[in-house]
Amino acid sequence: MNEEKNEHRWGMAIDLDRCTGCQACVVACHAENNLPLSDPESAAKGRTFHWIRVDRYYEGEFPDIRVKYMPVLCQQCDEAPCEPVCPVYATYKNAEGLNVQVYNRCVGTRYCANNCPYSVRFFNWFDPVWPEPLGLQHNPDVSIRMSGVMEKCTFCIQRIKRAKEEARQEDRGLVDGDVQPACVQSCPAEAMVFGDLNDPESKVSQLAKSGRSTRLLEELGTKPKVFYLQRAK
Amino acid sequence: MDRRNFFKIVSAASASVATAGCGRKSDKLIPLLVPEREIVPGEEQWHPSVCSECGGGCGTIVRIMEGERTIERNGEKFRERIACIKKIEGNPLDPVSGGRLCARGHAALQSLYNPDRLHGPLRRTGDRGKGEFTAMSWEEGIGAVADKLVKIRSSDPRKILFLTNPQPGTRVLSIERFLKALGAPPALTCSIDSFAIERKAAELVFGWKGLPRYDLGQARYALGVGADFLGGWASPVYYARQFGYFRQGRPGIRGTLVQAESRMSITAASADEWLPVYPGFEPHLLIVIARLLMDEKLVRNEGQLSGPEAESILKADMRKLVRVSGIDEGRLRRVARELGESEAPLVIAGASIIHTNSLETLIAAHYVNFLLGNIGKPGGVLPPDPEPSDRSQTGNIVEALKRAQILLLDAENPVYSLPRSSGVSEALANIETIVSFGTFINDSAAHADIILPDHHSLESAAAVVPSVSPRPAITVGMPFVQPLYNTRAVEQTLADIARKMNVAFEPATPKNYVDPLLAGQRWDDVARQGGLWLDSKEQVAPAKWGGEQLSWSDPVLAGATERFPLRFQPYLSLQYHDGCGANLPWMQELPDPVSSSMWDIPLEIDPKTAAKLNIATGDWVRVESEDGTLEVFAYVHPAALPGVLSMAIGEGHTHYGRYASGRGSNPLSILAPVWENSTGALAFGATRVRVTRLERKPGELIQFSPRDREQGPWGYR
């Protein structure tokens, strides 16, 4: 791990001018990351899991009204408000700038979720249940979280690892585009771009420099690594 | 999975799979399976397949890894290692999906591993519609169906009715051959996503067979009319890819989209400007646009101006047309000017919500495109490639049901997709025998006498023709996982029935479907890549208007205005599409893009009407038409047209597994039996309703993000 320190700094750019609000990213994430299924009862209590969601905003009055969609996921903040409040270091920043969650360290204080300004952390109040044979779909690369554990978007860390392994087998370094989290991979409008912010040539670094680039609730000083490119015009 | 990696995989791992059984005739319907010994724990394999969630026909690739299931043998439970599908992604080689996929495409996995899938053939035990069945053997089931068919065939083969989905491909072709062998009439479709009107208009105006392809990616200024092309229309993934490119794919060029639609769909939300056209007055709006183009001298195809069509437009009462469209004249003038002045203008029209005059919308839109001179040009309206086999037709389904003595149901759900007032249930009750090939017991299969369940599409071989593709394409999927249950592909079942009846019948297979079109390519490569994609042949686009008359009649509406003052428009949602996605838990818990509701989609009502009727978000309301009533939660939508109620199609199944049965209401059920004349499609935007708030509430509207979340404090959870 140490030799790779600071080699990568993963970030994402989301172009809201391309985003159609189709929610392909939301379902792709469920399929990739073994998210627990909700049911109407738990959903009514606000216990549905969506590591990425599409927020909607209304602007203006009918007939000059506009609706805007914005995919929101863990912003992988450099100054993450969730980290300092964890008493057991279950959530911390790894060498590649990912805000990671160590499930078997988590004791379920839920302080991190309370402190997250983006509401992207989800707590397992119960063990997840998949009526047979729905569980056959589970991705073996991602562990199933049990009750008492907090979870959130990982930037598909399993895909980062797989891409690194493949590159190592081919005796080469990672190239831009090798790593694609499930949401980015699925996006039909190609609104989402993932890559290494340490590489100034990477697509995500270029987009982050765009004049349309903003970050969500930047004024809080969280320094998110997700860049939103605002709609043009 | 990117293109480079997928090439690597198709060239190595699946080579043996693709060649294993395609060459030998006897293997035609025997799946090419991944043998258990080839599954290494932790190692993934990728195989190409076809998405069957809508007619888009996206090519997909699926990820296979090891899994374990429990089976019961002689009362004892065993754990069995099998190859499981873990994820579906778009096939990077496929020109339609380009490696991308929509929400429903991902969720197809949950219909494969759905706990409510049928495990084998069933015979009805309870009353029709109750959904009570008992298991039987395949021999029994096939024998029973063959006996019935022999009898009916000898008396009157016209009394055999087959309903299937419309998409051309091996399934529809096999059914066509089967029916021909029996001397029965061709199969029909009652699907509400067949986009028959769009096809009809293209045929009338251009003589094209198929859906025109709108080259959005190369356009500069697009006006969408009535087509929710990013959500519930013909090919959402293809058009979303085009849209992304249209907006930000070309350096220095950003396309502008203006969307005229009677509902704030995701397409309207993504547009730069929304024109809230009154439902059913899309033709009027287009005629106004045509006239403004003429007035402003922005017509590029001057030749068009001398015809009778141009004269009819010049004679029209513009003031009235503008008024009924519900849009400010100044805005229309500006949009027409911007459209006319654009370097690459395009009008994309469709009938996402069908009205009695939808054909007029389509024809008028083609005419405007003619005036703009973009037919057959990059950034314009492009001809579809010819489809190698026929699609099943829409038609008067209820009449056909009334005549039928035996009904064979494949992937269609007439009880759900047709309104109660059409008499579909009564017609079904009078049919002597109903056979379903579905993988689930749905609203219609609950009426069946015999169910001979199909494999899931991920377990079977198929070749389908995508509804829209930039190149001539046939998407091919070969099976690679063991069928989970004692099911049989419909093609196989039909072959078994035909054998029993002593009728000569050869089902279509992907290989013999693709064979005549190979043009130098090898079948092995086609199977390995997941499709046959040919180079586009130069398609000739007509330079002159064919003489089709323009008209702009008012939509026919059912229900007296005084008693039923509100318009009602059911729509195809991105979660449930025509209703078939409702049994997938991922779709049920996907927050609705409008209301953020989960496990049910509420009725959209505008703030003024809501205030008048004392209705607030989360209230339980009754919607009444002349032909029926339903109850649903209300959502006060700031972007709903005044007096127009919208409701997603999808919920309200009587039978459709644990996730959908008895949940919510079906907006189609209360519609009046009004049909679009040229195609016989249900005009599902043609019913007037009234709405009242009810005191008693069965529960609460479940929302993922209630509105106050965006305005008020964070972290409500």
Short mmCIF file of N, CA, C and O in Angstrom, two decimals, chain A residues 15 17-18 20 22-24 26-28 30-32 38-40 43-44 46 48 50 53 56 58 62 65-67 69 117 119 131-134 136-141 159 162 170 172 178 184-190 212 231-233, chain B residues 4 8 42 44 63 65 68 86-87 89 99-101 106 109 113 115 240-241 243-244 247-249 254 266 269-270 485 574 586-587 589-591 593-594 596 598-599 635 637-639 642 658-659 663 702 704-705 707 709-710 715 717:
data_model
loop_
_atom_site.label_atom_id
_atom_site.label_comp_id
_atom_site.label_asym_id
_atom_site.label_seq_id
_atom_site.Cartn_x
_atom_site.Cartn_y
_atom_site.Cartn_z
N ASP A 15 -21.38 16.02 -15.41
CA ASP A 15 -21.81 17.12 -16.28
C ASP A 15 -23.33 17.20 -16.25
O ASP A 15 -24.03 16.39 -16.85
N ASP A 17 -25.13 19.22 -17.70
CA ASP A 17 -25.67 19.56 -19.01
C ASP A 17 -25.98 18.30 -19.81
O ASP A 17 -26.80 18.30 -20.72
N ARG A 18 -25.31 17.21 -19.47
CA ARG A 18 -25.57 15.93 -20.13
C ARG A 18 -26.59 15.10 -19.36
O ARG A 18 -27.33 14.33 -19.95
N THR A 20 -29.58 13.32 -17.75
CA THR A 20 -31.00 13.35 -18.10
C THR A 20 -31.89 12.95 -16.93
O THR A 20 -33.10 12.96 -17.04
N CYS A 22 -32.05 9.90 -15.70
CA CYS A 22 -32.66 8.60 -16.04
C CYS A 22 -32.46 7.54 -14.96
O CYS A 22 -33.08 6.49 -15.01
N GLN A 23 -31.59 7.79 -14.02
CA GLN A 23 -31.38 6.92 -12.86
C GLN A 23 -30.73 5.58 -13.18
O GLN A 23 -30.80 4.66 -12.37
N ALA A 24 -30.13 5.45 -14.36
CA ALA A 24 -29.40 4.22 -14.66
C ALA A 24 -28.29 4.02 -13.63
O ALA A 24 -28.02 2.89 -13.19
N VAL A 26 -28.28 4.79 -10.52
CA VAL A 26 -28.80 4.33 -9.23
C VAL A 26 -28.93 2.81 -9.22
O VAL A 26 -28.50 2.13 -8.28
N VAL A 27 -29.49 2.27 -10.31
CA VAL A 27 -29.71 0.82 -10.35
C VAL A 27 -28.38 0.08 -10.57
O VAL A 27 -28.16 -0.98 -10.01
N ALA A 28 -27.51 0.68 -11.39
CA ALA A 28 -26.21 0.05 -11.61
C ALA A 28 -25.48 -0.10 -10.28
O ALA A 28 -24.83 -1.12 -10.01
N HIS A 30 -26.85 -0.39 -7.28
CA HIS A 30 -27.47 -1.47 -6.51
C HIS A 30 -26.94 -2.82 -6.96
O HIS A 30 -26.66 -3.69 -6.15
N ALA A 31 -26.82 -2.99 -8.28
CA ALA A 31 -26.40 -4.28 -8.81
C ALA A 31 -24.95 -4.56 -8.46
O ALA A 31 -24.57 -5.69 -8.19
N GLU A 32 -24.12 -3.52 -8.46
CA GLU A 32 -22.69 -3.72 -8.24
C GLU A 32 -22.38 -3.95 -6.76
O GLU A 32 -21.52 -4.75 -6.42
N SER A 38 -35.10 -2.70 0.12
CA SER A 38 -36.05 -2.17 1.08
C SER A 38 -37.40 -2.83 0.85
O SER A 38 -37.58 -3.60 -0.08
N ASP A 39 -38.33 -2.56 1.72
CA ASP A 39 -39.71 -2.94 1.48
C ASP A 39 -40.53 -1.70 1.85
O ASP A 39 -39.99 -0.75 2.41
N PRO A 40 -41.83 -1.67 1.51
CA PRO A 40 -42.58 -0.43 1.74
C PRO A 40 -42.52 0.03 3.20
O PRO A 40 -42.43 1.23 3.47
N ALA A 43 -39.08 1.48 3.84
CA ALA A 43 -38.94 2.68 3.01
C ALA A 43 -39.69 3.85 3.63
O ALA A 43 -39.21 4.98 3.62
N ALA A 44 -40.85 3.57 4.22
CA ALA A 44 -41.64 4.64 4.85
C ALA A 44 -40.91 5.22 6.04
O ALA A 44 -41.12 6.37 6.42
N GLY A 46 -37.78 5.76 6.02
CA GLY A 46 -36.57 6.41 5.52
C GLY A 46 -35.38 5.49 5.55
O GLY A 46 -34.24 5.93 5.74
N THR A 48 -34.47 3.30 3.04
CA THR A 48 -34.07 2.79 1.73
C THR A 48 -32.61 3.19 1.48
O THR A 48 -32.20 4.27 1.84
N HIS A 50 -29.78 4.15 -1.08
CA HIS A 50 -29.34 4.53 -2.42
C HIS A 50 -28.01 5.25 -2.25
O HIS A 50 -27.99 6.41 -1.84
N ARG A 53 -28.16 8.98 -5.50
CA ARG A 53 -29.55 9.32 -5.73
C ARG A 53 -29.59 10.48 -6.72
O ARG A 53 -28.58 11.12 -6.98
N ARG A 56 -33.88 16.41 -7.21
CA ARG A 56 -34.56 17.24 -8.20
C ARG A 56 -34.81 18.62 -7.61
O ARG A 56 -35.06 18.76 -6.41
N TYR A 58 -36.82 22.44 -8.43
CA TYR A 58 -37.70 23.23 -9.29
C TYR A 58 -37.21 24.67 -9.27
O TYR A 58 -36.79 25.19 -8.24
N PHE A 62 -44.81 27.91 -13.16
CA PHE A 62 -45.43 27.49 -14.40
C PHE A 62 -45.90 28.72 -15.18
O PHE A 62 -46.46 29.63 -14.56
N ILE A 65 -41.25 27.17 -15.84
CA ILE A 65 -40.63 26.39 -14.76
C ILE A 65 -39.57 25.46 -15.34
O ILE A 65 -39.70 24.99 -16.47
N ARG A 66 -38.54 25.26 -14.58
CA ARG A 66 -37.53 24.28 -15.00
C ARG A 66 -37.32 23.29 -13.87
O ARG A 66 -37.41 23.62 -12.70
N VAL A 67 -37.04 22.06 -14.26
CA VAL A 67 -36.72 21.02 -13.28
C VAL A 67 -35.28 20.63 -13.52
O VAL A 67 -34.87 20.47 -14.67
N TYR A 69 -32.07 18.03 -12.45
CA TYR A 69 -31.68 16.79 -11.79
C TYR A 69 -30.20 16.84 -11.44
O TYR A 69 -29.40 17.43 -12.17
N PRO A 117 -23.03 16.39 5.51
CA PRO A 117 -23.96 17.40 4.98
C PRO A 117 -24.68 16.94 3.71
O PRO A 117 -25.59 17.60 3.26
N SER A 119 -26.05 13.77 3.25
CA SER A 119 -26.98 12.66 3.52
C SER A 119 -26.74 11.46 2.62
O SER A 119 -27.63 10.99 1.94
N PRO A 131 -35.04 -12.57 -0.59
CA PRO A 131 -35.78 -13.81 -0.79
C PRO A 131 -35.10 -14.65 -1.88
O PRO A 131 -34.69 -14.10 -2.90
N GLU A 132 -34.95 -15.94 -1.64
CA GLU A 132 -34.28 -16.81 -2.62
C GLU A 132 -35.06 -16.79 -3.93
O GLU A 132 -36.28 -16.76 -3.90
N PRO A 133 -34.39 -16.83 -5.05
CA PRO A 133 -32.94 -16.86 -5.27
C PRO A 133 -32.36 -15.50 -5.63
O PRO A 133 -31.35 -15.46 -6.32
N LEU A 134 -32.96 -14.40 -5.19
CA LEU A 134 -32.45 -13.08 -5.56
C LEU A 134 -30.97 -12.91 -5.21
O LEU A 134 -30.24 -12.20 -5.89
N LEU A 136 -28.59 -14.84 -5.63
CA LEU A 136 -27.64 -15.39 -6.60
C LEU A 136 -26.96 -14.28 -7.39
O LEU A 136 -25.91 -14.47 -7.98
N GLN A 137 -27.58 -13.12 -7.39
CA GLN A 137 -27.05 -11.99 -8.16
C GLN A 137 -25.88 -11.31 -7.46
O GLN A 137 -25.13 -10.58 -8.08
N HIS A 138 -25.70 -11.57 -6.16
CA HIS A 138 -24.71 -10.82 -5.39
C HIS A 138 -23.33 -10.81 -6.02
O HIS A 138 -22.83 -11.83 -6.44
N ASN A 139 -22.72 -9.64 -6.01
CA ASN A 139 -21.37 -9.50 -6.51
C ASN A 139 -20.40 -10.03 -5.45
O ASN A 139 -20.33 -9.49 -4.35
N PRO A 140 -19.66 -11.10 -5.77
CA PRO A 140 -18.77 -11.67 -4.77
C PRO A 140 -17.61 -10.75 -4.39
O PRO A 140 -16.94 -11.00 -3.39
N ASP A 141 -17.38 -9.70 -5.16
CA ASP A 141 -16.29 -8.78 -4.85
C ASP A 141 -16.64 -7.79 -3.73
O ASP A 141 -15.78 -7.04 -3.28
N ARG A 159 -13.62 -2.19 -8.00
CA ARG A 159 -13.29 -2.02 -9.42
C ARG A 159 -11.93 -1.37 -9.58
O ARG A 159 -11.19 -1.68 -10.52
N ARG A 162 -9.52 -4.20 -9.03
CA ARG A 162 -9.51 -5.12 -10.17
C ARG A 162 -8.72 -4.52 -11.33
O ARG A 162 -7.93 -5.21 -11.98
N GLU A 170 -0.57 -7.17 -16.77
CA GLU A 170 -0.11 -6.81 -18.11
C GLU A 170 1.17 -5.97 -18.05
O GLU A 170 1.61 -5.46 -19.08
N ARG A 172 1.86 -2.98 -16.77
CA ARG A 172 1.75 -1.59 -17.21
C ARG A 172 1.10 -0.79 -16.07
O ARG A 172 0.62 -1.36 -15.10
N ASP A 178 -9.33 3.33 -17.28
CA ASP A 178 -9.26 1.92 -16.84
C ASP A 178 -10.24 1.65 -15.72
O ASP A 178 -10.80 0.57 -15.62
N VAL A 184 -20.67 5.29 -13.38
CA VAL A 184 -20.04 5.94 -14.52
C VAL A 184 -20.13 5.04 -15.74
O VAL A 184 -20.44 5.48 -16.85
N GLN A 185 -19.88 3.74 -15.51
CA GLN A 185 -19.92 2.80 -16.61
C GLN A 185 -21.29 2.79 -17.28
O GLN A 185 -21.40 2.68 -18.50
N SER A 186 -22.36 2.91 -16.50
CA SER A 186 -23.69 2.72 -17.07
C SER A 186 -24.24 3.97 -17.72
O SER A 186 -25.12 3.89 -18.55
N CYS A 187 -23.77 5.14 -17.35
CA CYS A 187 -24.44 6.40 -17.74
C CYS A 187 -24.58 6.53 -19.26
O CYS A 187 -23.59 6.69 -19.97
N PRO A 188 -25.82 6.47 -19.78
CA PRO A 188 -26.02 6.51 -21.23
C PRO A 188 -25.60 7.85 -21.85
O PRO A 188 -25.10 7.88 -22.96
N ALA A 189 -25.79 8.94 -21.11
CA ALA A 189 -25.45 10.25 -21.68
C ALA A 189 -23.99 10.60 -21.45
O ALA A 189 -23.54 11.67 -21.83
N GLU A 190 -23.26 9.68 -20.84
CA GLU A 190 -21.85 9.90 -20.50
C GLU A 190 -21.68 11.19 -19.71
O GLU A 190 -20.76 11.99 -19.97
N ARG A 212 -17.48 25.73 -15.85
CA ARG A 212 -18.79 25.35 -15.33
C ARG A 212 -18.67 24.53 -14.05
O ARG A 212 -19.65 24.11 -13.48
N ARG A 231 -25.18 23.29 -15.82
CA ARG A 231 -25.79 23.40 -17.13
C ARG A 231 -25.33 24.68 -17.81
O ARG A 231 -25.24 25.73 -17.16
N ALA A 232 -25.06 24.61 -19.08
CA ALA A 232 -24.63 25.80 -19.82
C ALA A 232 -25.82 26.74 -19.98
O ALA A 232 -26.96 26.35 -19.78
N LYS A 233 -25.56 27.95 -20.37
CA LYS A 233 -26.56 29.01 -20.62
C LYS A 233 -26.98 29.70 -19.35
O LYS A 233 -27.37 29.05 -18.40
N ARG B 4 -12.00 -2.01 -25.21
CA ARG B 4 -10.74 -2.72 -25.37
C ARG B 4 -10.74 -4.04 -24.61
O ARG B 4 -10.42 -5.10 -25.14
N LYS B 8 -10.82 -8.10 -25.86
CA LYS B 8 -9.87 -9.07 -25.32
C LYS B 8 -10.63 -10.33 -24.90
O LYS B 8 -10.22 -11.44 -25.17
N GLY B 42 -14.13 -16.49 -7.95
CA GLY B 42 -13.45 -15.20 -8.01
C GLY B 42 -13.10 -14.74 -9.40
O GLY B 42 -12.64 -13.64 -9.59
N GLU B 44 -14.17 -13.86 -13.30
CA GLU B 44 -15.37 -13.46 -14.04
C GLU B 44 -15.28 -13.85 -15.50
O GLU B 44 -14.19 -13.97 -16.06
N ARG B 63 -22.05 -10.52 -16.75
CA ARG B 63 -20.91 -10.99 -15.98
C ARG B 63 -21.31 -12.28 -15.27
O ARG B 63 -22.29 -12.31 -14.53
N MET B 65 -20.20 -15.37 -12.73
CA MET B 65 -19.28 -15.89 -11.72
C MET B 65 -19.97 -17.05 -11.02
O MET B 65 -21.13 -17.33 -11.27
N GLU B 68 -24.16 -20.34 -5.69
CA GLU B 68 -24.60 -21.59 -5.10
C GLU B 68 -26.10 -21.50 -4.88
O GLU B 68 -26.59 -20.49 -4.39
N LYS B 86 -24.17 -11.98 -12.58
CA LYS B 86 -23.97 -11.04 -11.49
C LYS B 86 -24.32 -9.62 -11.90
O LYS B 86 -24.66 -8.80 -11.06
N LYS B 87 -24.13 -9.31 -13.15
CA LYS B 87 -24.39 -7.94 -13.55
C LYS B 87 -24.59 -7.87 -15.05
O LYS B 87 -24.03 -8.69 -15.79
N GLU B 89 -24.31 -5.24 -18.30
CA GLU B 89 -23.85 -3.94 -18.78
C GLU B 89 -24.13 -3.85 -20.27
O GLU B 89 -24.45 -4.85 -20.90
N GLY B 99 -22.34 0.22 -25.00
CA GLY B 99 -21.74 -0.09 -23.69
C GLY B 99 -22.50 0.50 -22.53
O GLY B 99 -22.07 0.39 -21.39
N ARG B 100 -23.61 1.15 -22.81
CA ARG B 100 -24.38 1.79 -21.73
C ARG B 100 -25.69 1.04 -21.55
O ARG B 100 -26.08 0.24 -22.38
N LEU B 101 -26.39 1.36 -20.47
CA LEU B 101 -27.64 0.66 -20.21
C LEU B 101 -28.53 1.54 -19.35
O LEU B 101 -28.04 2.38 -18.59
N HIS B 106 -30.58 -2.84 -16.28
CA HIS B 106 -29.83 -3.39 -15.15
C HIS B 106 -30.70 -4.31 -14.32
O HIS B 106 -30.28 -5.33 -13.81
N LEU B 109 -31.95 -8.44 -14.25
CA LEU B 109 -31.41 -9.50 -13.39
C LEU B 109 -32.41 -9.96 -12.35
O LEU B 109 -32.44 -11.11 -11.95
N TYR B 113 -33.74 -13.77 -11.40
CA TYR B 113 -33.66 -14.38 -10.07
C TYR B 113 -34.83 -13.98 -9.19
O TYR B 113 -34.71 -13.91 -7.97
N PRO B 115 -38.00 -14.23 -6.99
CA PRO B 115 -38.53 -15.36 -6.20
C PRO B 115 -39.90 -15.84 -6.67
O PRO B 115 -40.34 -16.91 -6.26
N ALA B 240 -30.42 8.80 -25.29
CA ALA B 240 -29.68 9.45 -24.21
C ALA B 240 -28.22 9.61 -24.60
O ALA B 240 -27.58 10.63 -24.31
N ARG B 241 -27.67 8.61 -25.27
CA ARG B 241 -26.27 8.73 -25.75
C ARG B 241 -26.16 9.87 -26.75
O ARG B 241 -25.24 10.68 -26.71
N PHE B 243 -28.10 12.39 -26.93
CA PHE B 243 -28.34 13.65 -26.22
C PHE B 243 -27.07 14.16 -25.56
O PHE B 243 -26.74 15.35 -25.65
N GLY B 244 -26.33 13.27 -24.90
CA GLY B 244 -25.09 13.66 -24.25
C GLY B 244 -24.12 14.28 -25.25
O GLY B 244 -23.50 15.32 -25.01
N ARG B 247 -25.29 17.71 -26.53
CA ARG B 247 -25.08 18.80 -25.58
C ARG B 247 -23.61 19.18 -25.43
O ARG B 247 -23.25 20.34 -25.55
N GLN B 248 -22.77 18.19 -25.15
CA GLN B 248 -21.40 18.52 -24.77
C GLN B 248 -20.34 17.68 -25.49
O GLN B 248 -19.19 17.67 -25.08
N GLY B 249 -20.73 16.98 -26.55
CA GLY B 249 -19.76 16.09 -27.19
C GLY B 249 -18.92 16.75 -28.27
O GLY B 249 -17.92 16.22 -28.70
N ARG B 254 -22.83 23.52 -28.69
CA ARG B 254 -23.76 22.96 -27.72
C ARG B 254 -25.14 22.99 -28.32
O ARG B 254 -25.65 24.04 -28.69
N ILE B 266 -38.77 13.43 -18.15
CA ILE B 266 -37.35 13.70 -17.95
C ILE B 266 -36.75 14.38 -19.18
O ILE B 266 -35.77 15.10 -19.08
N ALA B 269 -37.55 17.99 -18.73
CA ALA B 269 -36.71 18.53 -17.67
C ALA B 269 -35.28 18.76 -18.16
O ALA B 269 -34.61 19.68 -17.72
N SER B 270 -34.82 17.92 -19.08
CA SER B 270 -33.45 18.07 -19.58
C SER B 270 -33.36 19.14 -20.65
O SER B 270 -32.26 19.53 -21.03
N TYR B 485 -34.92 -23.31 -13.71
CA TYR B 485 -36.07 -24.15 -13.39
C TYR B 485 -36.44 -25.05 -14.56
O TYR B 485 -35.83 -25.01 -15.61
N LEU B 574 -40.04 5.60 -16.61
CA LEU B 574 -38.75 4.95 -16.84
C LEU B 574 -38.55 3.75 -15.91
O LEU B 574 -37.70 2.91 -16.17
N TRP B 586 -35.90 -3.53 -7.45
CA TRP B 586 -35.06 -2.35 -7.70
C TRP B 586 -35.87 -1.24 -8.35
O TRP B 586 -35.59 -0.05 -8.14
N MET B 587 -36.84 -1.61 -9.19
CA MET B 587 -37.65 -0.58 -9.84
C MET B 587 -38.66 0.00 -8.86
O MET B 587 -38.96 1.18 -8.88
N GLU B 589 -38.25 0.36 -5.66
CA GLU B 589 -37.63 1.26 -4.69
C GLU B 589 -36.80 2.37 -5.34
O GLU B 589 -36.13 3.12 -4.67
N LEU B 590 -36.92 2.47 -6.67
CA LEU B 590 -36.23 3.56 -7.36
C LEU B 590 -37.07 4.83 -7.21
O LEU B 590 -38.22 4.86 -7.58
N PRO B 591 -36.51 5.90 -6.64
CA PRO B 591 -37.32 7.10 -6.46
C PRO B 591 -37.79 7.66 -7.80
O PRO B 591 -37.00 7.76 -8.74
N PRO B 593 -38.52 10.13 -10.62
CA PRO B 593 -37.80 11.38 -10.88
C PRO B 593 -38.64 12.63 -10.57
O PRO B 593 -38.08 13.70 -10.33
N VAL B 594 -39.94 12.51 -10.58
CA VAL B 594 -40.79 13.67 -10.33
C VAL B 594 -41.08 13.82 -8.85
O VAL B 594 -40.81 14.85 -8.23
N SER B 596 -40.21 11.61 -6.31
CA SER B 596 -39.30 10.88 -5.44
C SER B 596 -40.02 9.79 -4.65
O SER B 596 -39.53 9.33 -3.62
N MET B 598 -41.55 6.05 -3.78
CA MET B 598 -41.10 4.68 -3.97
C MET B 598 -42.27 3.74 -3.67
O MET B 598 -43.15 4.09 -2.90
N TRP B 599 -42.25 2.56 -4.25
CA TRP B 599 -43.25 1.52 -4.01
C TRP B 599 -44.65 1.96 -4.42
O TRP B 599 -45.63 1.38 -3.99
N TYR B 635 -49.76 13.94 -5.80
CA TYR B 635 -48.53 14.70 -5.68
C TYR B 635 -48.76 16.03 -6.39
O TYR B 635 -49.04 16.07 -7.59
N HIS B 637 -47.69 18.87 -8.26
CA HIS B 637 -46.50 19.02 -9.08
C HIS B 637 -46.45 20.45 -9.63
O HIS B 637 -47.30 20.84 -10.41
N PRO B 638 -45.46 21.23 -9.24
CA PRO B 638 -45.42 22.62 -9.70
C PRO B 638 -45.30 22.75 -11.21
O PRO B 638 -45.57 23.81 -11.76
N ALA B 639 -44.89 21.67 -11.89
CA ALA B 639 -44.74 21.76 -13.34
C ALA B 639 -45.80 20.92 -14.07
O ALA B 639 -45.55 20.42 -15.16
N PRO B 642 -52.20 23.00 -15.87
CA PRO B 642 -53.45 23.20 -15.14
C PRO B 642 -54.57 22.33 -15.74
O PRO B 642 -54.78 22.33 -16.95
N ARG B 658 -44.90 -11.04 -5.61
CA ARG B 658 -45.04 -10.39 -4.31
C ARG B 658 -44.77 -8.89 -4.34
O ARG B 658 -45.28 -8.16 -3.51
N TYR B 659 -43.94 -8.43 -5.29
CA TYR B 659 -43.56 -7.02 -5.27
C TYR B 659 -44.59 -6.11 -5.95
O TYR B 659 -44.60 -4.91 -5.71
N ARG B 663 -50.54 -3.71 -5.43
CA ARG B 663 -49.91 -2.44 -5.05
C ARG B 663 -50.36 -1.34 -6.01
O ARG B 663 -50.26 -1.47 -7.21
N ILE B 702 -44.87 7.26 0.22
CA ILE B 702 -43.48 7.04 0.61
C ILE B 702 -42.58 7.77 -0.36
O ILE B 702 -42.59 7.50 -1.56
N PHE B 704 -38.52 9.18 -1.13
CA PHE B 704 -37.13 9.07 -0.72
C PHE B 704 -36.62 10.44 -0.27
O PHE B 704 -36.03 10.57 0.79
N SER B 705 -36.87 11.46 -1.08
CA SER B 705 -36.53 12.83 -0.68
C SER B 705 -37.81 13.65 -0.68
O SER B 705 -38.21 14.11 -1.73
N ARG B 707 -39.98 16.98 -0.38
CA ARG B 707 -39.53 18.26 -0.93
C ARG B 707 -38.77 19.10 0.08
O ARG B 707 -37.85 19.80 -0.27
N ARG B 709 -36.67 18.42 2.03
CA ARG B 709 -35.26 18.08 2.15
C ARG B 709 -34.39 19.05 1.37
O ARG B 709 -33.29 19.39 1.79
N GLU B 710 -34.91 19.48 0.22
CA GLU B 710 -34.11 20.39 -0.59
C GLU B 710 -34.12 21.80 -0.03
O GLU B 710 -33.22 22.57 -0.23
N GLY B 715 -30.35 15.98 6.57
CA GLY B 715 -30.21 14.87 7.49
C GLY B 715 -31.47 14.49 8.22
O GLY B 715 -31.46 14.20 9.41
N ARG B 717 -32.93 11.96 7.99
CA ARG B 717 -32.89 10.54 8.30
C ARG B 717 -32.33 10.39 9.69
O ARG B 717 -32.02 9.51 10.28
#
